[in-house]
Coordinates of C-alpha atoms in Angstrom, one line a residue:
X1 CA -2.6 26.5 -42.1
X2 CA -4.8 26.2 -39.0
X3 CA -2.9 25.6 -35.8
X4 CA -3.3 22.2 -34.1
X5 CA -2.8 22.0 -30.3
X6 CA -0.1 19.8 -29.0
X7 CA -2.5 17.3 -27.4
X8 CA -3.9 16.5 -30.8
X9 CA -0.7 16.8 -32.8
X10 CA 1.1 14.4 -30.4
X11 CA -1.7 11.9 -30.1
X12 CA -0.1 8.4 -30.5
X13 CA -0.7 6.7 -33.8
X14 CA 1.1 3.4 -33.1
X15 CA 1.1 1.1 -30.1
X16 CA 4.7 1.8 -29.4
X17 CA 3.9 5.5 -29.1
X18 CA 1.5 5.0 -26.2
X19 CA 3.4 6.2 -23.1
X20 CA 3.3 4.1 -19.9
X21 CA 0.8 1.5 -21.0
X22 CA 3.1 -1.4 -22.1
X23 CA 1.0 -4.0 -20.3
X24 CA -2.0 -3.1 -22.6
X25 CA -0.2 -2.5 -25.9
X26 CA 1.8 -5.7 -25.6
X27 CA -1.3 -7.8 -25.0
X28 CA -3.1 -6.2 -28.0
X29 CA -0.2 -6.7 -30.3
X30 CA 0.1 -10.3 -29.4
X31 CA -3.6 -10.9 -29.8
X32 CA -3.4 -9.4 -33.4
X33 CA -0.4 -11.4 -34.3
X34 CA -2.0 -14.7 -33.1
X35 CA -5.4 -13.9 -34.5
X36 CA -7.0 -13.9 -31.0
X37 CA -8.8 -10.5 -31.1
X38 CA -12.0 -10.4 -29.1
X39 CA -15.3 -8.8 -30.2
X40 CA -15.5 -6.4 -27.2
X41 CA -12.9 -4.5 -25.2
X42 CA -13.2 -2.2 -22.2
X43 CA -10.5 0.4 -21.5
X44 CA -10.5 2.0 -18.1
X45 CA -8.4 4.5 -16.2
X46 CA -8.1 8.2 -15.3
X47 CA -8.4 11.0 -17.8
X48 CA -5.8 11.7 -20.5
X49 CA -3.8 8.5 -20.4
X50 CA -4.6 7.0 -23.8
X51 CA -7.9 5.0 -23.5
X52 CA -9.6 6.4 -26.6
X53 CA -6.2 6.6 -28.5
X54 CA -5.5 3.0 -27.8
X55 CA -9.0 2.1 -29.1
X56 CA -8.4 4.1 -32.3
X57 CA -5.0 2.4 -32.9
X58 CA -6.6 -1.0 -32.5
X59 CA -9.3 0.0 -35.0
X60 CA -6.6 1.0 -37.5
X61 CA -4.7 -2.2 -36.9
X62 CA -7.8 -4.3 -37.6
X63 CA -9.0 -2.3 -40.7
X64 CA -5.6 -1.4 -42.2
X65 CA -5.2 -2.5 -45.8
X66 CA -2.0 -4.4 -44.8
X67 CA -3.7 -5.9 -41.8
X68 CA -4.7 -7.1 -39.5
X69 CA -1.3 -5.9 -38.2
X70 CA 0.2 -4.6 -35.0
X71 CA 1.8 -1.7 -37.0
X72 CA -0.9 0.1 -39.1
X73 CA 0.5 1.9 -42.1
X74 CA -1.2 5.3 -41.5
X75 CA -1.3 5.7 -45.3
X76 CA -4.1 3.6 -46.6
X77 CA -7.6 5.0 -47.0
X78 CA -8.9 3.2 -43.9
X79 CA -6.1 4.5 -41.7
X80 CA -6.3 8.1 -42.9
X81 CA -10.1 8.1 -42.5
X82 CA -9.8 6.8 -39.0
X83 CA -7.2 9.5 -38.1
X84 CA -9.4 12.2 -39.6
X85 CA -12.4 10.9 -37.8
X86 CA -14.6 10.5 -40.9
X87 CA -14.5 6.7 -41.4
X88 CA -17.9 5.1 -42.2
X89 CA -16.9 1.9 -40.6
X90 CA -15.3 3.2 -37.3
X91 CA -18.0 5.1 -35.4
X92 CA -17.1 7.1 -32.3
X93 CA -20.1 7.6 -30.0
X94 CA -20.2 9.8 -26.9
X95 CA -21.9 7.8 -24.1
X96 CA -23.1 11.0 -22.4
X97 CA -25.2 12.2 -25.4
X98 CA -26.2 8.8 -26.7
X99 CA -27.2 7.2 -23.5
X100 CA -30.9 6.4 -24.0
X101 CA -32.5 3.2 -25.0
X102 CA -33.7 4.6 -28.4
X103 CA -30.1 5.3 -29.5
X104 CA -29.0 1.8 -28.4
X105 CA -31.9 0.2 -30.3
X106 CA -30.8 2.1 -33.4
X107 CA -27.2 0.9 -32.9
X108 CA -28.5 -2.7 -32.5
X109 CA -30.4 -2.5 -35.8
X110 CA -27.4 -1.0 -37.6
X111 CA -24.9 -3.8 -36.6
X112 CA -26.7 -6.1 -39.0
X113 CA -25.4 -4.3 -42.0
X114 CA -21.9 -5.1 -43.3
X115 CA -19.1 -2.5 -43.3
X116 CA -19.0 -0.1 -46.2
X117 CA -15.3 -0.6 -47.2
X118 CA -13.4 -2.0 -44.3
X119 CA -12.8 -5.4 -42.8
X120 CA -14.8 -4.6 -39.6
X121 CA -17.5 -2.3 -38.4
X122 CA -16.1 -0.9 -35.1
X123 CA -18.1 1.0 -32.5
X124 CA -16.0 3.1 -30.0
X125 CA -18.2 4.3 -27.2
X126 CA -16.5 6.8 -24.9
X127 CA -17.7 7.4 -21.3
X128 CA -19.8 4.2 -21.6
X129 CA -20.7 4.4 -17.9
X130 CA -23.2 7.2 -18.7
X131 CA -25.4 4.9 -20.7
X132 CA -28.7 4.2 -18.8
X133 CA -29.5 0.8 -17.2
X134 CA -32.3 0.1 -19.7
X135 CA -30.0 0.9 -22.6
X136 CA -27.3 -1.4 -21.3
X137 CA -29.9 -4.2 -21.0
X138 CA -30.9 -3.6 -24.6
X139 CA -27.3 -4.1 -25.7
X140 CA -26.6 -7.3 -23.8
X141 CA -27.6 -9.8 -26.4
X142 CA -25.8 -8.0 -29.2
X143 CA -22.7 -7.6 -27.1
X144 CA -22.6 -11.2 -26.2
X145 CA -23.1 -12.6 -29.7
X146 CA -22.4 -9.8 -32.2
X147 CA -22.1 -10.5 -36.0
X148 CA -18.6 -11.5 -37.1
X149 CA -17.9 -8.2 -38.7
X150 CA -18.7 -6.1 -35.6
X151 CA -16.3 -5.0 -32.8
X152 CA -17.1 -3.0 -29.7
X153 CA -14.5 -0.8 -27.9
X154 CA -15.6 0.9 -24.7
X155 CA -13.8 3.5 -22.7
X156 CA -14.6 4.8 -19.2
X157 CA -13.1 6.6 -16.2
X158 CA -15.6 5.1 -13.8
X159 CA -15.8 1.3 -14.4
X160 CA -17.6 0.6 -11.2
X161 CA -20.7 2.3 -12.8
X162 CA -20.7 -0.2 -15.6
X163 CA -23.1 -3.1 -14.9
X164 CA -21.4 -6.5 -14.2
X165 CA -23.4 -8.0 -17.0
X166 CA -21.5 -5.7 -19.4
X167 CA -18.2 -6.2 -17.7
X168 CA -18.4 -10.0 -18.0
X169 CA -18.9 -9.7 -21.8
X170 CA -15.8 -7.6 -22.3
X171 CA -12.0 -8.0 -22.1
X172 CA -11.0 -5.4 -19.6
X173 CA -7.8 -3.4 -19.7
X174 CA -6.9 -1.1 -16.8
X175 CA -4.7 1.8 -18.0
X176 CA -2.6 3.4 -15.2
X177 CA -1.7 7.0 -14.5
X178 CA 1.6 8.0 -16.2
X179 CA 4.5 8.4 -13.9
X180 CA 6.2 11.8 -13.4
X181 CA 9.4 10.5 -14.9
X182 CA 7.6 9.3 -18.1
X183 CA 5.8 12.7 -18.4
X184 CA 9.1 14.6 -18.0
X185 CA 10.8 12.6 -20.7
X186 CA 7.9 12.9 -23.1
X187 CA 7.7 16.7 -22.5
X188 CA 11.4 16.9 -23.3
X189 CA 10.8 15.1 -26.6
X190 CA 8.0 17.4 -27.5
X191 CA 10.0 20.5 -26.6
X192 CA 12.9 19.3 -28.7
X193 CA 10.7 18.6 -31.7
X194 CA 8.7 21.8 -31.4
X195 CA 11.9 23.9 -30.7
X196 CA 10.5 25.0 -27.3
X197 CA 13.1 26.1 -24.7
X198 CA 12.1 24.7 -21.3
X199 CA 14.3 23.9 -18.3
X200 CA 14.1 20.8 -16.1
X201 CA 12.4 22.5 -13.2
X202 CA 9.6 23.6 -15.4
X203 CA 9.1 20.1 -16.8
X204 CA 8.9 18.6 -13.3
X205 CA 6.5 21.3 -12.2
X206 CA 4.2 20.5 -15.2
X207 CA 4.4 16.8 -14.6
X208 CA 3.5 17.1 -10.9
X209 CA 0.6 19.4 -11.7
X210 CA -0.7 17.0 -14.5
X211 CA -1.1 14.2 -11.9
X212 CA -0.5 11.4 -14.3
X213 CA -2.4 12.8 -17.3
X214 CA -0.5 13.1 -20.5
X215 CA -3.2 15.3 -22.1
X216 CA -3.1 17.7 -19.2
X217 CA 0.7 18.0 -19.4
X218 CA 0.6 18.7 -23.1
X219 CA -2.2 21.3 -22.7
X220 CA -0.3 23.1 -19.9
X221 CA 2.9 23.1 -22.1
X222 CA 0.9 24.5 -25.0
X223 CA -0.5 27.3 -22.7
X224 CA 3.0 28.1 -21.3
X225 CA 4.5 28.6 -24.7
X226 CA 2.0 31.4 -25.2
X227 CA 2.5 32.8 -21.7
X228 CA 6.3 32.8 -21.4
X229 CA 8.7 34.9 -23.4
X230 CA 11.8 33.0 -24.2
X231 CA 12.7 30.0 -22.1
X232 CA 9.9 28.3 -20.1
X233 CA 11.2 28.3 -16.5
X234 CA 10.0 26.8 -13.3
X235 CA 9.1 30.3 -12.0
X236 CA 6.9 31.0 -15.0
X237 CA 5.1 27.6 -14.5
X238 CA 4.5 28.4 -10.9
X239 CA 3.3 31.9 -11.7
X240 CA 0.8 30.7 -14.4
X241 CA -0.6 27.7 -12.5
X242 CA -0.7 29.4 -9.0
X243 CA 1.5 26.8 -7.5
X244 CA 3.8 27.4 -4.5
X245 CA 7.5 27.7 -5.1
X246 CA 9.7 24.8 -3.9
X247 CA 11.7 27.3 -1.8
X248 CA 8.5 28.0 0.2
X249 CA 8.0 24.3 0.7
X250 CA 11.6 24.0 2.0
X251 CA 11.2 27.0 4.3
X252 CA 8.0 25.7 5.9
X253 CA 9.4 22.2 6.2
X254 CA 12.4 23.7 7.9
X255 CA 10.1 25.5 10.4
X256 CA 8.3 22.2 11.0
X257 CA 11.4 20.3 11.8
X258 CA 12.7 23.1 14.1
X259 CA 9.3 23.4 15.8
X260 CA 9.2 27.2 14.9
X261 CA 5.5 27.8 15.1
X262 CA 5.7 31.5 14.5
X263 CA 7.8 31.2 11.3
X264 CA 5.4 28.5 10.0
X265 CA 2.3 30.6 10.6
X266 CA 3.9 33.6 8.9
X267 CA 4.6 31.5 5.8
X268 CA 1.0 30.3 5.7
X269 CA -0.2 33.9 6.0
X270 CA 2.1 34.9 3.2
X271 CA 0.8 32.2 0.9
X272 CA -2.8 33.2 1.6
X273 CA -2.0 36.9 1.1
X274 CA -0.6 36.1 -2.4
X275 CA -3.9 34.6 -3.4
X276 CA -2.6 31.1 -3.7
X277 CA -5.1 28.2 -3.4
X278 CA -4.4 26.9 0.1
X279 CA -5.8 23.4 -0.7
X280 CA -3.4 23.1 -3.6
X281 CA -0.5 24.3 -1.4
X282 CA -1.3 21.8 1.3
X283 CA -1.5 19.0 -1.3
X284 CA 1.9 20.0 -2.7
X285 CA 3.4 20.1 0.9
X286 CA 2.1 16.6 1.6
X287 CA 3.7 15.5 -1.7
X288 CA 7.0 17.1 -0.6
X289 CA 6.9 15.3 2.8
X290 CA 6.1 12.1 1.0
X291 CA 9.3 12.7 -1.0
X292 CA 11.2 13.0 2.3
X293 CA 9.7 9.7 3.4
X294 CA 10.8 8.1 0.1
X295 CA 14.3 9.3 0.7
X296 CA 14.3 7.6 4.0
X297 CA 12.9 4.3 2.8
X298 CA 13.9 4.0 -0.9
X299 CA 17.2 5.7 -0.5
X300 CA 18.0 6.4 -4.1
X301 CA 15.9 7.3 -7.2
X302 CA 14.8 10.9 -7.5
X303 CA 12.4 10.0 -10.4
X304 CA 10.4 7.8 -8.0
X305 CA 9.6 10.9 -6.0
X306 CA 9.1 13.1 -9.1
X307 CA 11.9 15.6 -8.3
X308 CA 14.9 17.0 -10.1
X309 CA 18.4 16.1 -8.9
X310 CA 18.8 19.4 -7.1
X311 CA 15.5 19.0 -5.3
X312 CA 16.3 15.4 -4.4
X313 CA 19.5 16.5 -2.7
X314 CA 17.6 18.9 -0.4
X315 CA 15.0 16.3 0.3
X316 CA 17.6 13.7 1.3
X317 CA 19.1 16.3 3.7
X318 CA 15.7 16.7 5.4
X319 CA 15.3 13.0 5.5
X320 CA 18.4 12.7 7.6
X321 CA 17.2 15.3 10.0
X322 CA 13.6 14.1 10.3
X323 CA 12.9 11.2 12.7
X324 CA 11.0 8.5 10.9
X325 CA 8.4 8.1 13.7
X326 CA 7.7 11.8 13.7
X327 CA 7.6 11.9 9.9
X328 CA 5.0 9.1 9.8
X329 CA 3.0 10.9 12.5
X330 CA 3.1 14.2 10.5
X331 CA 2.0 12.6 7.2
X332 CA -0.8 10.8 8.9
X333 CA -1.9 14.0 10.6
X334 CA -1.8 16.0 7.3
X335 CA -3.6 13.5 5.2
X336 CA -6.5 13.4 7.8
X337 CA -6.5 17.2 7.7
X338 CA -6.7 17.2 3.9
X339 CA -9.7 14.9 4.1
X340 CA -11.4 17.3 6.5
X341 CA -10.7 20.3 4.3
X342 CA -13.0 19.0 1.5
X343 CA -15.9 19.4 3.9
X344 CA -14.7 22.7 5.5
X345 CA -15.4 26.3 4.6
X346 CA -12.3 27.4 6.4
X347 CA -9.3 25.4 5.1
X348 CA -6.8 27.9 6.5
X349 CA -7.6 27.1 10.1
X350 CA -7.3 23.4 9.5
X351 CA -3.9 23.9 7.9
X352 CA -2.7 26.1 10.8
X353 CA -3.9 23.6 13.4
X354 CA -2.3 20.7 11.6
X355 CA 1.0 22.6 11.4
X356 CA 1.0 23.6 15.1
X357 CA 0.3 20.0 16.1
X358 CA 3.1 18.7 13.8
X359 CA 5.5 21.4 15.0
X360 CA 5.0 20.5 18.6
X361 CA 5.3 16.7 17.9
X362 CA 9.1 17.1 18.3
X363 CA 8.5 17.7 22.0
X364 CA 6.8 14.3 22.3
X365 CA 8.7 11.2 23.3
X366 CA 8.6 8.4 20.8
X367 CA 7.1 5.0 21.7
X368 CA 10.6 3.5 21.6
X369 CA 11.9 6.0 24.1
X370 CA 8.9 5.5 26.4
X371 CA 9.4 1.7 26.3
X372 CA 13.1 2.1 27.1
X373 CA 12.3 4.4 30.1
X374 CA 9.8 1.8 31.4
X375 CA 12.4 -0.9 31.0
X376 CA 15.0 1.0 32.9
X377 CA 12.4 1.8 35.6
X378 CA 11.4 -1.8 36.0
X379 CA 15.0 -2.8 36.2
X380 CA 15.5 -0.3 38.9
X381 CA 12.5 -1.4 40.9
X382 CA 13.3 -5.1 40.3
X383 CA 16.8 -4.5 41.7
X384 CA 15.8 -2.5 44.8
X385 CA 16.4 -5.4 47.1
X386 CA 20.0 -5.7 45.8
X387 CA 19.4 -8.7 43.6
X388 CA 19.8 -8.8 39.9
X389 CA 16.9 -7.5 37.7
X390 CA 14.8 -10.2 36.3
X391 CA 14.6 -10.8 32.6
X392 CA 18.3 -10.9 31.7
X393 CA 20.3 -8.3 29.9
X394 CA 18.5 -8.2 26.6
X395 CA 14.9 -9.1 27.6
X396 CA 12.3 -6.9 29.2
X397 CA 11.9 -7.8 32.9
X398 CA 8.5 -9.0 34.2
X399 CA 6.4 -6.7 36.3
X400 CA 7.7 -6.9 39.8
X401 CA 5.4 -7.9 42.6
X402 CA 4.7 -4.9 44.9
X403 CA 6.0 -6.1 48.2
X404 CA 8.5 -3.8 49.9
X405 CA 9.2 -0.2 49.3
X406 CA 7.1 3.0 49.3
X407 CA 3.4 2.7 48.8
X408 CA 1.7 4.5 45.9
X409 CA 1.1 8.2 46.6
X410 CA -2.6 7.9 47.0
X411 CA -2.1 5.5 49.9
X412 CA 0.1 8.0 51.7
X413 CA -2.4 10.8 51.1
X414 CA -5.2 8.6 52.4
X415 CA -3.3 7.8 55.6
X416 CA -2.5 11.5 56.1
X417 CA -6.1 12.4 55.7
X418 CA -7.2 9.7 58.2
X419 CA -4.6 10.8 60.7
X420 CA -5.9 14.4 60.6
X421 CA -9.6 13.3 60.9
X422 CA -9.1 10.8 63.7
X423 CA -7.6 11.4 67.2
X424 CA -4.4 9.5 67.7
X425 CA -4.9 6.1 69.4
X426 CA -2.9 4.7 72.3
X427 CA 0.7 4.0 71.7
X428 CA 1.9 0.5 71.4
X429 CA 4.5 -1.0 73.6
X430 CA 7.6 -1.4 71.6
X431 CA 8.6 -5.0 71.0
X432 CA 11.9 -4.4 72.9
X433 CA 9.9 -3.6 76.1
X434 CA 7.6 -6.6 75.9
X435 CA 8.2 -8.9 78.9
X436 CA 6.6 -12.1 77.7
X437 CA 4.2 -13.5 75.2
X438 CA 1.6 -16.1 75.9
X439 CA 1.9 -19.4 74.0
X440 CA -0.1 -19.5 70.8
X441 CA -2.9 -22.1 70.7
X442 CA -2.8 -24.6 67.8
X443 CA -4.2 -23.2 64.6
X444 CA -3.6 -19.6 65.6
X445 CA -1.7 -17.1 63.5
X446 CA 0.5 -14.3 65.0
X447 CA -0.3 -10.8 63.7
X448 CA 0.3 -7.4 65.2
X449 CA -2.5 -6.1 67.5
X450 CA -4.7 -3.6 65.8
X451 CA -5.6 -0.6 67.9
X452 CA -8.9 0.0 69.6
X453 CA -11.7 1.0 67.3
X454 CA -10.9 -1.6 64.6
X455 CA -8.4 0.7 62.8
X456 CA -4.7 -0.1 62.5
X457 CA -2.2 2.4 63.9
X458 CA -1.2 4.9 61.4
X459 CA 2.3 4.9 60.0
X460 CA 4.2 7.4 58.0
X461 CA 4.1 7.0 54.2
X462 CA 7.6 5.5 54.2
X463 CA 6.5 2.8 56.6
X464 CA 4.8 0.7 53.9
X465 CA 3.6 -2.8 54.2
X466 CA 6.4 -5.1 53.7
X467 CA 8.9 -2.8 55.3
X468 CA 9.2 -5.2 58.2
X469 CA 11.1 -7.4 55.9
X470 CA 13.9 -4.9 55.7
X471 CA 16.8 -5.5 58.1
X472 CA 16.5 -2.0 59.6
X473 CA 12.8 -2.0 60.1
X474 CA 11.3 -2.4 63.6
X475 CA 9.5 -5.7 64.2
X476 CA 5.9 -5.6 65.3
X477 CA 4.5 -7.1 68.5
X478 CA 2.7 -10.4 67.8
X479 CA -0.5 -11.6 69.4
X480 CA -2.0 -15.0 69.6
X481 CA -5.2 -14.9 67.4
X482 CA -7.0 -17.9 66.1
X483 CA -7.7 -18.3 62.4
X484 CA -11.4 -18.0 62.9
X485 CA -10.9 -14.6 64.6
X486 CA -8.7 -13.3 61.8
X487 CA -11.2 -14.6 59.2
X488 CA -14.0 -12.7 61.0
X489 CA -11.8 -9.6 61.0
X490 CA -11.2 -9.9 57.2
X491 CA -14.9 -10.2 56.6
X492 CA -15.6 -7.1 58.7
X493 CA -13.2 -5.0 56.6
X494 CA -13.8 -6.7 53.2
X495 CA -15.9 -3.8 51.8
X496 CA -13.1 -1.3 52.8
X497 CA -10.5 -3.6 51.2
X498 CA -12.5 -3.6 47.9
X499 CA -12.8 0.2 48.0
X500 CA -9.0 0.7 48.5
X501 CA -8.2 -1.7 45.7
X502 CA -10.7 0.1 43.5
X503 CA -8.9 3.4 44.2
X504 CA -5.8 2.1 42.5
X505 CA -7.3 -0.3 39.9
X506 CA -11.0 -0.2 39.3
X507 CA -11.0 -3.2 37.0
X508 CA -9.2 -5.2 39.6
X509 CA -11.9 -4.4 42.1
X510 CA -14.5 -5.7 39.7
X511 CA -12.6 -9.0 39.6
X512 CA -12.0 -9.2 43.4
X513 CA -15.7 -8.5 44.2
X514 CA -16.7 -11.8 42.7
X515 CA -14.6 -13.7 45.4
X516 CA -15.4 -14.5 49.0
X517 CA -12.8 -14.9 51.8
X518 CA -13.5 -18.4 53.3
X519 CA -10.5 -19.5 55.3
X520 CA -7.3 -18.4 57.0
X521 CA -4.7 -21.1 57.3
X522 CA -1.1 -20.8 58.2
X523 CA -1.0 -17.0 57.6
X524 CA -2.7 -17.4 54.1
X525 CA -6.1 -16.0 53.3
X526 CA -8.0 -18.2 50.9
X527 CA -10.5 -16.4 48.6
X528 CA -12.8 -18.6 46.6
X529 CA -14.5 -17.8 43.3
X530 CA -17.4 -19.7 41.6
X531 CA -16.6 -21.7 38.6
X532 CA -18.2 -19.3 36.2
X533 CA -15.8 -16.5 37.5
X534 CA -12.6 -18.4 36.6
X535 CA -11.5 -15.5 34.4
X536 CA -11.6 -13.0 37.3
X537 CA -9.7 -15.5 39.4
X538 CA -7.0 -15.9 36.8
X539 CA -6.7 -12.1 36.4
X540 CA -5.9 -11.8 40.1
X541 CA -3.1 -14.3 39.9
X542 CA -0.9 -11.7 38.1
X543 CA 2.0 -10.8 40.4
X544 CA 1.1 -7.1 40.4
X545 CA -2.6 -7.7 41.1
X546 CA -2.0 -10.2 43.8
X547 CA 0.6 -7.9 45.4
X548 CA -1.8 -5.0 45.6
X549 CA -4.4 -7.2 47.3
X550 CA -1.8 -8.4 49.8
X551 CA -0.6 -4.9 50.5
X552 CA -4.1 -3.5 51.1
X553 CA -5.0 -6.4 53.4
X554 CA -1.7 -5.9 55.3
X555 CA -2.5 -2.3 55.9
X556 CA -5.9 -3.0 57.3
X557 CA -4.7 -5.9 59.5
X558 CA -1.5 -4.2 60.5
X559 CA 0.8 -6.9 59.2
X560 CA 1.8 -9.0 56.2
X561 CA -0.4 -12.0 55.2
X562 CA -0.5 -14.3 52.3
X563 CA -3.3 -14.6 49.7
X564 CA -4.5 -17.6 47.8
X565 CA -7.2 -17.5 45.1
X566 CA -9.1 -20.7 44.2
X567 CA -12.0 -21.8 42.1
X568 CA -14.9 -23.8 43.7
X569 CA -16.5 -26.3 41.4
X570 CA -20.3 -26.4 41.6
X571 CA -20.4 -30.0 42.8
X572 CA -18.1 -29.3 45.8
X573 CA -19.4 -25.8 46.6
X574 CA -20.2 -25.2 50.2
X575 CA -23.5 -23.7 51.2
X576 CA -23.2 -23.8 55.0
X577 CA -25.7 -21.8 57.0
X578 CA -23.0 -19.9 58.8
X579 CA -21.4 -18.6 55.6
X580 CA -21.7 -14.8 55.4
X581 CA -23.4 -13.1 52.5
X582 CA -20.7 -11.8 50.1
X583 CA -20.9 -8.7 48.0
X584 CA -21.3 -11.0 45.0
X585 CA -24.7 -12.2 46.3
X586 CA -25.8 -8.6 46.8
X587 CA -25.0 -7.9 43.2
X588 CA -26.8 -11.0 42.0
X589 CA -29.9 -10.0 44.0
X590 CA -29.7 -6.5 42.6
X591 CA -29.5 -7.8 39.0
X592 CA -32.9 -9.3 39.4
X593 CA -34.4 -5.8 39.5
X594 CA -36.0 -5.1 36.0
X595 CA -34.9 -1.4 36.1
X596 CA -31.3 -2.5 36.8
X597 CA -31.4 -5.1 34.0
X598 CA -32.6 -2.5 31.5
X599 CA -29.8 -0.1 32.5
X600 CA -27.2 -2.9 32.1
X601 CA -28.5 -3.8 28.7
X602 CA -28.7 -0.2 27.5
X603 CA -25.2 0.8 28.6
X604 CA -23.6 -2.7 28.3
X605 CA -22.4 -2.2 31.8
X606 CA -21.7 -4.4 34.8
X607 CA -22.4 -3.9 38.5
X608 CA -19.2 -3.2 40.4
X609 CA -20.4 -2.5 43.9
X610 CA -23.5 -1.8 45.9
X611 CA -23.6 1.3 48.1
X612 CA -26.4 1.9 50.6

């Protein structure tokens, strides 16, 4: 007797024998029982999951001598002819070889004739997506209103290639890939019936390699029976299919967790030296890491990850040692590398690079750790003056306003550079030695005297603006100066103030440059913004932004001052002749230049400052 391969011998003959497609078989059985069978069906899904087999079972159920029935007898002439593939009334057509308009026209003419001996004339067209567009158009009318004795069953792995006009005329069933657990159980039933000795590890290896295809799993088992002598073991499956042993996946995962780059590269080299397919190894490794992720999130079922009980135990151990944030990062990194490998001629270098990045990821601090460090730092800075840290115990404190304390490092370096470049100015008279101070005229503000040359006396880095507020800091000598004089001084140094602010926060400078200092009242400098620059004004109201402006102004003036930002409505906007031209007006004039306008549009840029 001629040998029949397992994939054909174990093809399902009843709806209940179809593995993993209960949502489809239940619907079809109910439709038959309630006499609601449609005239056209479309079965979609990946290879080897039962699309054509389901169509054949449905054809038997409709043409069975005892039918229509949801359990065909497999004994009547109609059933046996369909199983043998020689039924005159059930025609299986290959869409790839009968894809032209002439073949479809011939089919359209033949549907007019009644079935030879069965209840229905049924056309099963496999890989229907390969039919040409013109052929589909020729089939539309027949498919929409076929004769009562005609049924169309279509099968395809690529439903998106089927025209929507065809899809709308069919009842569509999407068959899914078969799970690893279902494949393992079905392989066990086949092995028991065929008296094949196979261990659990081998069944799981076959199921993983089949990737949801029952036909692939049965074909691999058939091949292994010829390859192996005696019991089919996991080692024999790995040897025949060129897979990587699970022990190797464990070793390289161990090297990844430990950050052992040398050990990991040695394992990758050994895999390549054995002639293994590196892309297949990398795919298996990603699947193994996914199992570790499932052990962290699902907690329990080894069948969900497609592993044996022994393998699941090892995976759960890795899950307890692998930080979740790091595991997510590694999986994201590896899946991106796998996508790049499809377009690369050197997959090995991509695997090695991905491993090295993943191994070093253990040295990186997680986002949670960084946020905690920032929170502790803000609490420390917020509590520098001895008061409680804002925000409470559980909340994150707001950003503290930079008042007292040390200035940023760049400010200290800037002062040191200026001190070396400029000869030291005359020393001030300490406030303790001052004899008397003239009375301040009304409207004047007391500030320390800046030294000659328009530059404030240099102080060491620790003598930052705001240090005068500390009890131990030396007080500065005050001088009577009218608000108009101070405002004039601010306007003189305004460009320098903008530059110093831009050294720390360039975006803050782009906001501040839109404003104009207009008044100095009671120690507070008022900076006005036009109505259309309200956003920039609001951005400067942030405590950190406002504190930086105050600090830079204090350094240039030699003492602390207040700052107030306000918006000028167009109706109330002053346009006095004595008002100085602000940097904002220079920018507006510059924007009128056609070349500048083209550059701004091309780079989607904005003018921050004007240098001459």
